[in-house]
Amino acid sequence: MSKQDVRFSEEWDKEKELNEAPKKEEEPTLQKALPASGKSALEKNQINFGKNQMTKRLEPSLNWKATVDFKDHKNVLRDTQEERHGGKLERSGPIVSAGRTQLVRKSAEKIEEIISESSSESEEDEEPPDHRQEANADLPSEYWQIQKLVKYLKGGNQTATVIALCSMKDFNLAQETCQLAIRDVGGLEVLINLLDTDEVKCKIGSLKILKEISHNPQIRRNIVDLGGLPIMVNILDSPHKSLKCLAAETIANVAKFRRARRAVRRHGGITKLVALLDCAHNSQEPAQSSLYDARDVEVARCGALALWSCSKSYANKEAIRKAGGIPLLAGLLKTSHENMLIPVVGTLQECASEENYRAAIKAERIIENLVKNLNSENEQLQEHCAMAIYQCAEDKETRDLVRLHGGLKPLASLLNNTDNKERLAAVTGAIWKCSISKENVTKFREYKAIETLVGLLTDQPEEVLVNVVGALGECCQEYENRVLVRKCGGIQPLVNLLVGINQTLLVNVTKAVGACAAEPESMAIIDRLDGVRLLWSLLKNPHPDVKASAAWALCPCIQNAKDAGEMVRSFVGGLELVVNLLKSDNKEVLASVCAAITNIAKDQENLAVITDHGVVPLLSKLANTNNDKLRRHLAEAISRCCMWGRNRVAFGEYKAVAPLVRYLKSNDPNVHRATAQALYQLSEDADNCITMHENGAVKLLLDMVGSPDQDLQEAAAGCISNIRRLALATEKARYT
């Protein structure tokens, strides 16, 4: 130990002995506990601490816990603070012990936590282990110095309290040892009590310390347990702007977990934080940032910072919207203050996950300013703007607005900066969503973005790969881009990604591989790289979305393979696996598997195999569905399967014909075409013709004979012809 450590340890032992001896009113020497800056402040103000300035002697600081559960110490502390500062320590809610707090909150939180919080929340949802310093641990001298300062906070007058706060601020409060020193000796409760006094200086000093130490997850929870958030929310109404800023910044740090966010909302904090955003309420022209008072701008920035933390909860997002937060956030987007723009865009980015917000964002013309800030030099601002565009671009109108305001070019150019992975993930995500519109894909091809995306298929984190592959999957819906991806060597890295485990990545990569397989040359490469087998193996994946995407991808692979029948049969157990997927409860899986069966059944040998595996009864069982997508592909599969053996008769026996007739009443022309083709095949059997006639198929098919769709015309006419031929044969037989 250093000499200084020894000196402090000796002083500490002496103080313990004095406290254990008969009580004698004696003023402790504050100067010994202060660092150099504290000593100079003490000498400058020439403060004399005498016996008459101490009304009570508190217990030694080692006897204090972080959460004080016994009433006598709390009463001593509160009485002392009232006497020294003249303010009543009245709380909006009582301070209770951590144990009792947990018992009270558990019963109230179970239901509301499910309803009011976002399903996407994951940040600090788990309670971290509570680290406490051992009494005999080898701790640095700062730990003991801070504990002495906390003792002066408990027992000192106003001047001593301010000096102790200033001295405490001089320590490195970002260091965990210093943070836990304040907590372990009961300093958090003292700091929170100081917020309830009428002394502005004490409040400012306390908030400055709380703001620094609340970066620690354990401290955040202790602050909430001690009832600190309601007091901070009340301070937001203070006329002192510096107090508002500090309170909002501290709330921003504390509101990193669900319970804290809920506490802010319950005590009216969301409305008060939204009110802080109105930094130009005295200005004639709110849009002109030059007219803002610098202090008002800082208040608005801190308010936006706190709202950013709170906006991770669905209930808080709704509260922000109802409090009128969107127009104020939209107004702040027009400022030139980058430190203001980051929390504002961050809040919008969080809120844009909700459909109500996306509609409001379009109405407030926010997209234009998001695009404008993509050209900023600030990487963090670029990241949040791109992320906000990613959230909003689910809507076609928003994607068009991004293009019209010139947002596609800066997004494409930002792909070249790959050092900042967080920004790269946001940019690739925005490009992915914007690529859903064909007009945007044309622009990205013009800006050489597709070649850059192919280059990002290797050596990137998963969050980037998900977006890159998603963007390529959309771009490859066009022939020119499929050729471009193949020429840039993109097929192999795409196939390599089929062996991953990330669900979203697998969904995107199967879509991209399937899109590339629509081009015969690319399909040859996929087959050579064993890509079809990898796709088939994904049909065993436990996630329905992956199964469905893999089945959709297999369709163009089978269509464009040179010897599709033999390729399919080469997968041991592959056909049985496909047929068994018809037992799924997921409509998308069923539709995709029906589409795959339609292509598999083009080969007679494979059709025979799947018939043996019971494809007919399974398809028939699905006939009573109202899902048009499933109806279409189911009808196509039935049409194909009718071409083997007595499958036509079997479909009739399994009662699949009557439900198919009802498909003709759908509003989807694709369903009409597929159903007419299936009925045409089924009408080759006399019993099926009778069933169709009884269910009114003739009248519905007659209307479709005049359709502009030639395939539908032919199928409808062929089916009517078979029914009519059977009717004539029956009539002839009756009179013969």
Tab-separated table of C-alpha atoms in Angstrom, residues 212-420:
chain	number	residue	atom	x	y	z
A	212	GLU	CA	-22.083	10.462	-14.445
A	213	ILE	CA	-22.609	7.413	-12.250
A	214	SER	CA	-25.925	6.409	-13.861
A	215	HIS	CA	-23.993	4.941	-16.781
A	216	ASN	CA	-23.527	1.949	-14.453
A	217	PRO	CA	-26.441	-0.552	-14.888
A	218	GLN	CA	-26.513	-1.388	-11.170
A	219	ILE	CA	-26.650	2.291	-10.197
A	220	ARG	CA	-29.548	2.836	-12.628
A	221	ARG	CA	-31.603	0.196	-10.895
A	222	ASN	CA	-30.713	1.517	-7.462
A	223	ILE	CA	-31.851	4.991	-8.508
A	224	VAL	CA	-35.207	3.585	-9.620
A	225	ASP	CA	-35.541	1.516	-6.422
A	226	LEU	CA	-34.906	4.627	-4.320
A	227	GLY	CA	-37.627	6.592	-6.122
A	228	GLY	CA	-35.262	8.917	-7.947
A	229	LEU	CA	-37.084	9.077	-11.269
A	230	PRO	CA	-40.280	10.815	-10.038
A	231	ILE	CA	-38.157	13.570	-8.463
A	232	MET	CA	-36.179	14.037	-11.685
A	233	VAL	CA	-39.422	14.174	-13.669
A	234	ASN	CA	-40.677	16.940	-11.353
A	235	ILE	CA	-37.444	18.888	-11.889
A	236	LEU	CA	-38.319	19.065	-15.608
A	237	ASP	CA	-40.852	21.757	-14.602
A	238	SER	CA	-38.147	23.890	-12.990
A	239	PRO	CA	-37.595	27.405	-14.361
A	240	HIS	CA	-33.839	26.784	-14.214
A	241	LYS	CA	-32.730	25.529	-17.623
A	242	SER	CA	-29.518	23.978	-16.333
A	243	LEU	CA	-31.567	21.856	-13.923
A	244	LYS	CA	-33.876	20.762	-16.741
A	245	CYS	CA	-30.910	19.725	-18.866
A	246	LEU	CA	-29.230	17.736	-16.112
A	247	ALA	CA	-32.472	16.030	-15.095
A	248	ALA	CA	-33.272	15.071	-18.708
A	249	GLU	CA	-29.738	13.751	-19.308
A	250	THR	CA	-29.879	11.676	-16.137
A	251	ILE	CA	-33.284	10.289	-17.141
A	252	ALA	CA	-31.747	9.415	-20.526
A	253	ASN	CA	-29.072	7.370	-18.748
A	254	VAL	CA	-31.416	5.694	-16.266
A	255	ALA	CA	-34.196	4.812	-18.757
A	256	LYS	CA	-32.205	2.000	-20.327
A	257	PHE	CA	-34.420	-0.775	-18.981
A	258	ARG	CA	-38.149	-1.462	-18.991
A	259	ARG	CA	-39.052	-0.633	-15.432
A	260	ALA	CA	-37.364	2.761	-15.626
A	261	ARG	CA	-39.071	3.630	-18.913
A	262	ARG	CA	-42.410	2.677	-17.434
A	263	ALA	CA	-41.754	4.801	-14.332
A	264	VAL	CA	-41.013	7.856	-16.495
A	265	ARG	CA	-44.293	7.428	-18.354
A	266	ARG	CA	-46.386	6.775	-15.239
A	267	HIS	CA	-45.202	9.965	-13.577
A	268	GLY	CA	-45.963	12.134	-16.611
A	269	GLY	CA	-42.390	12.340	-17.785
A	270	ILE	CA	-43.101	11.792	-21.486
A	271	THR	CA	-45.334	14.854	-21.756
A	272	LYS	CA	-42.798	16.999	-19.905
A	273	LEU	CA	-39.924	15.763	-22.050
A	274	VAL	CA	-41.888	16.487	-25.237
A	275	ALA	CA	-42.494	20.020	-23.925
A	276	LEU	CA	-38.709	20.512	-23.683
A	277	LEU	CA	-38.475	20.053	-27.461
A	278	ASP	CA	-40.285	23.337	-28.047
A	279	CYS	CA	-37.064	25.306	-27.894
A	280	ALA	CA	-38.352	28.049	-30.217
A	281	HIS	CA	-41.614	28.834	-28.435
A	282	ASN	CA	-40.651	32.499	-28.235
A	283	SER	CA	-39.497	32.728	-31.823
A	284	GLN	CA	-41.498	34.142	-34.694
A	285	GLU	CA	-39.944	31.657	-37.121
A	286	PRO	CA	-39.439	28.276	-35.448
A	287	ALA	CA	-37.680	26.850	-38.483
A	288	GLN	CA	-34.805	29.305	-38.216
A	289	SER	CA	-32.269	27.727	-35.870
A	290	SER	CA	-30.256	30.962	-35.782
A	291	LEU	CA	-33.013	32.515	-33.687
A	292	TYR	CA	-32.828	29.838	-31.026
A	293	ASP	CA	-31.384	30.756	-27.711
A	294	ALA	CA	-28.377	28.526	-27.084
A	295	ARG	CA	-29.736	27.436	-23.705
A	296	ASP	CA	-33.101	26.541	-25.193
A	297	VAL	CA	-31.342	24.457	-27.829
A	298	GLU	CA	-29.473	22.599	-25.101
A	299	VAL	CA	-32.729	21.966	-23.208
A	300	ALA	CA	-34.305	20.565	-26.390
A	301	ARG	CA	-31.251	18.384	-27.036
A	302	CYS	CA	-31.409	16.884	-23.560
A	303	GLY	CA	-35.154	16.337	-23.909
A	304	ALA	CA	-34.619	14.519	-27.202
A	305	LEU	CA	-31.884	12.441	-25.578
A	306	ALA	CA	-34.256	11.293	-22.831
A	307	LEU	CA	-37.058	10.591	-25.328
A	308	TRP	CA	-34.631	8.500	-27.354
A	309	SER	CA	-34.051	6.220	-24.360
A	310	CYS	CA	-37.754	6.107	-23.489
A	311	SER	CA	-38.870	5.403	-27.078
A	312	LYS	CA	-37.775	1.763	-26.945
A	313	SER	CA	-41.182	0.959	-25.420
A	314	TYR	CA	-44.362	0.789	-27.509
A	315	ALA	CA	-46.451	2.521	-24.831
A	316	ASN	CA	-43.922	5.357	-24.652
A	317	LYS	CA	-43.931	5.725	-28.439
A	318	GLU	CA	-47.687	6.181	-28.314
A	319	ALA	CA	-47.330	8.650	-25.440
A	320	ILE	CA	-44.803	10.696	-27.447
A	321	ARG	CA	-47.141	10.776	-30.439
A	322	LYS	CA	-50.172	11.756	-28.378
A	323	ALA	CA	-48.166	14.493	-26.655
A	324	GLY	CA	-47.459	16.081	-30.051
A	325	GLY	CA	-43.867	14.976	-30.298
A	326	ILE	CA	-43.744	14.304	-34.051
A	327	PRO	CA	-44.209	17.920	-35.276
A	328	LEU	CA	-41.654	19.141	-32.726
A	329	LEU	CA	-39.134	16.469	-33.751
A	330	ALA	CA	-39.779	17.365	-37.397
A	331	GLY	CA	-39.063	21.025	-36.619
A	332	LEU	CA	-35.805	20.180	-34.849
A	333	LEU	CA	-34.654	18.219	-37.908
A	334	LYS	CA	-34.287	21.535	-39.721
A	335	THR	CA	-31.602	22.799	-37.355
A	336	SER	CA	-27.887	22.734	-38.106
A	337	HIS	CA	-26.875	21.498	-34.628
A	338	GLU	CA	-25.468	18.007	-35.154
A	339	ASN	CA	-25.493	17.201	-31.438
A	340	MET	CA	-29.210	18.006	-31.506
A	341	LEU	CA	-29.911	16.076	-34.706
A	342	ILE	CA	-28.468	12.767	-33.456
A	343	PRO	CA	-30.953	12.203	-30.578
A	344	VAL	CA	-33.815	13.635	-32.667
A	345	VAL	CA	-33.161	11.230	-35.551
A	346	GLY	CA	-32.499	8.440	-33.054
A	347	THR	CA	-35.938	8.967	-31.518
A	348	LEU	CA	-37.586	9.029	-34.943
A	349	GLN	CA	-35.710	5.880	-35.891
A	350	GLU	CA	-37.058	4.034	-32.840
A	351	CYS	CA	-40.609	5.302	-33.351
A	352	ALA	CA	-40.677	4.603	-37.103
A	353	SER	CA	-41.088	0.897	-36.381
A	354	GLU	CA	-44.780	1.669	-35.736
A	355	GLU	CA	-47.159	2.178	-38.666
A	356	ASN	CA	-48.843	5.203	-37.062
A	357	TYR	CA	-45.495	6.966	-36.908
A	358	ARG	CA	-44.607	6.161	-40.497
A	359	ALA	CA	-47.814	7.813	-41.677
A	360	ALA	CA	-47.095	10.873	-39.545
A	361	ILE	CA	-43.488	11.020	-40.762
A	362	LYS	CA	-44.719	11.229	-44.359
A	363	ALA	CA	-47.212	13.923	-43.413
A	364	GLU	CA	-44.534	16.030	-41.696
A	365	ARG	CA	-42.131	15.800	-44.679
A	366	ILE	CA	-39.444	14.308	-42.483
A	367	ILE	CA	-37.991	12.089	-45.229
A	368	GLU	CA	-36.616	15.137	-47.046
A	369	ASN	CA	-34.559	16.159	-44.004
A	370	LEU	CA	-33.400	12.606	-43.357
A	371	VAL	CA	-32.071	12.452	-46.919
A	372	LYS	CA	-30.426	15.838	-46.496
A	373	ASN	CA	-28.568	14.696	-43.368
A	374	LEU	CA	-27.232	11.614	-45.159
A	375	ASN	CA	-24.735	14.055	-46.675
A	376	SER	CA	-23.494	15.108	-43.238
A	377	GLU	CA	-19.893	14.472	-42.234
A	378	ASN	CA	-21.016	13.023	-38.894
A	379	GLU	CA	-20.969	9.214	-39.137
A	380	GLN	CA	-23.353	8.714	-36.236
A	381	LEU	CA	-25.890	11.076	-37.792
A	382	GLN	CA	-25.551	9.291	-41.145
A	383	GLU	CA	-26.133	5.960	-39.391
A	384	HIS	CA	-29.326	7.061	-37.654
A	385	CYS	CA	-30.706	8.747	-40.780
A	386	ALA	CA	-30.109	5.571	-42.793
A	387	MET	CA	-31.707	3.506	-40.039
A	388	ALA	CA	-34.757	5.780	-39.977
A	389	ILE	CA	-35.099	5.402	-43.761
A	390	TYR	CA	-34.792	1.630	-43.327
A	391	GLN	CA	-37.699	1.667	-40.865
A	392	CYS	CA	-39.880	3.947	-42.996
A	393	ALA	CA	-39.163	2.385	-46.401
A	394	GLU	CA	-41.604	-0.473	-45.827
A	395	ASP	CA	-44.084	1.889	-47.478
A	396	LYS	CA	-43.955	2.419	-51.255
A	397	GLU	CA	-44.676	6.130	-51.013
A	398	THR	CA	-41.713	6.585	-48.683
A	399	ARG	CA	-39.431	4.668	-51.059
A	400	ASP	CA	-40.521	6.983	-53.851
A	401	LEU	CA	-39.874	10.043	-51.654
A	402	VAL	CA	-36.332	8.852	-50.915
A	403	ARG	CA	-35.690	8.593	-54.659
A	404	LEU	CA	-37.346	11.923	-55.500
A	405	HIS	CA	-35.318	13.768	-52.853
A	406	GLY	CA	-32.059	12.279	-54.147
A	407	GLY	CA	-31.439	9.864	-51.290
A	408	LEU	CA	-30.359	6.834	-53.324
A	409	LYS	CA	-27.040	8.283	-54.501
A	410	PRO	CA	-25.657	9.109	-51.010
A	411	LEU	CA	-26.767	5.669	-49.813
A	412	ALA	CA	-24.889	4.025	-52.686
A	413	SER	CA	-21.774	6.126	-52.034
A	414	LEU	CA	-21.776	5.269	-48.311
A	415	LEU	CA	-21.385	1.583	-49.244
A	416	ASN	CA	-17.746	2.291	-50.025
A	417	ASN	CA	-16.972	3.170	-46.390
A	418	THR	CA	-16.822	-0.203	-44.673
A	419	ASP	CA	-14.856	0.638	-41.513
A	420	ASN	CA	-17.881	1.685	-39.473
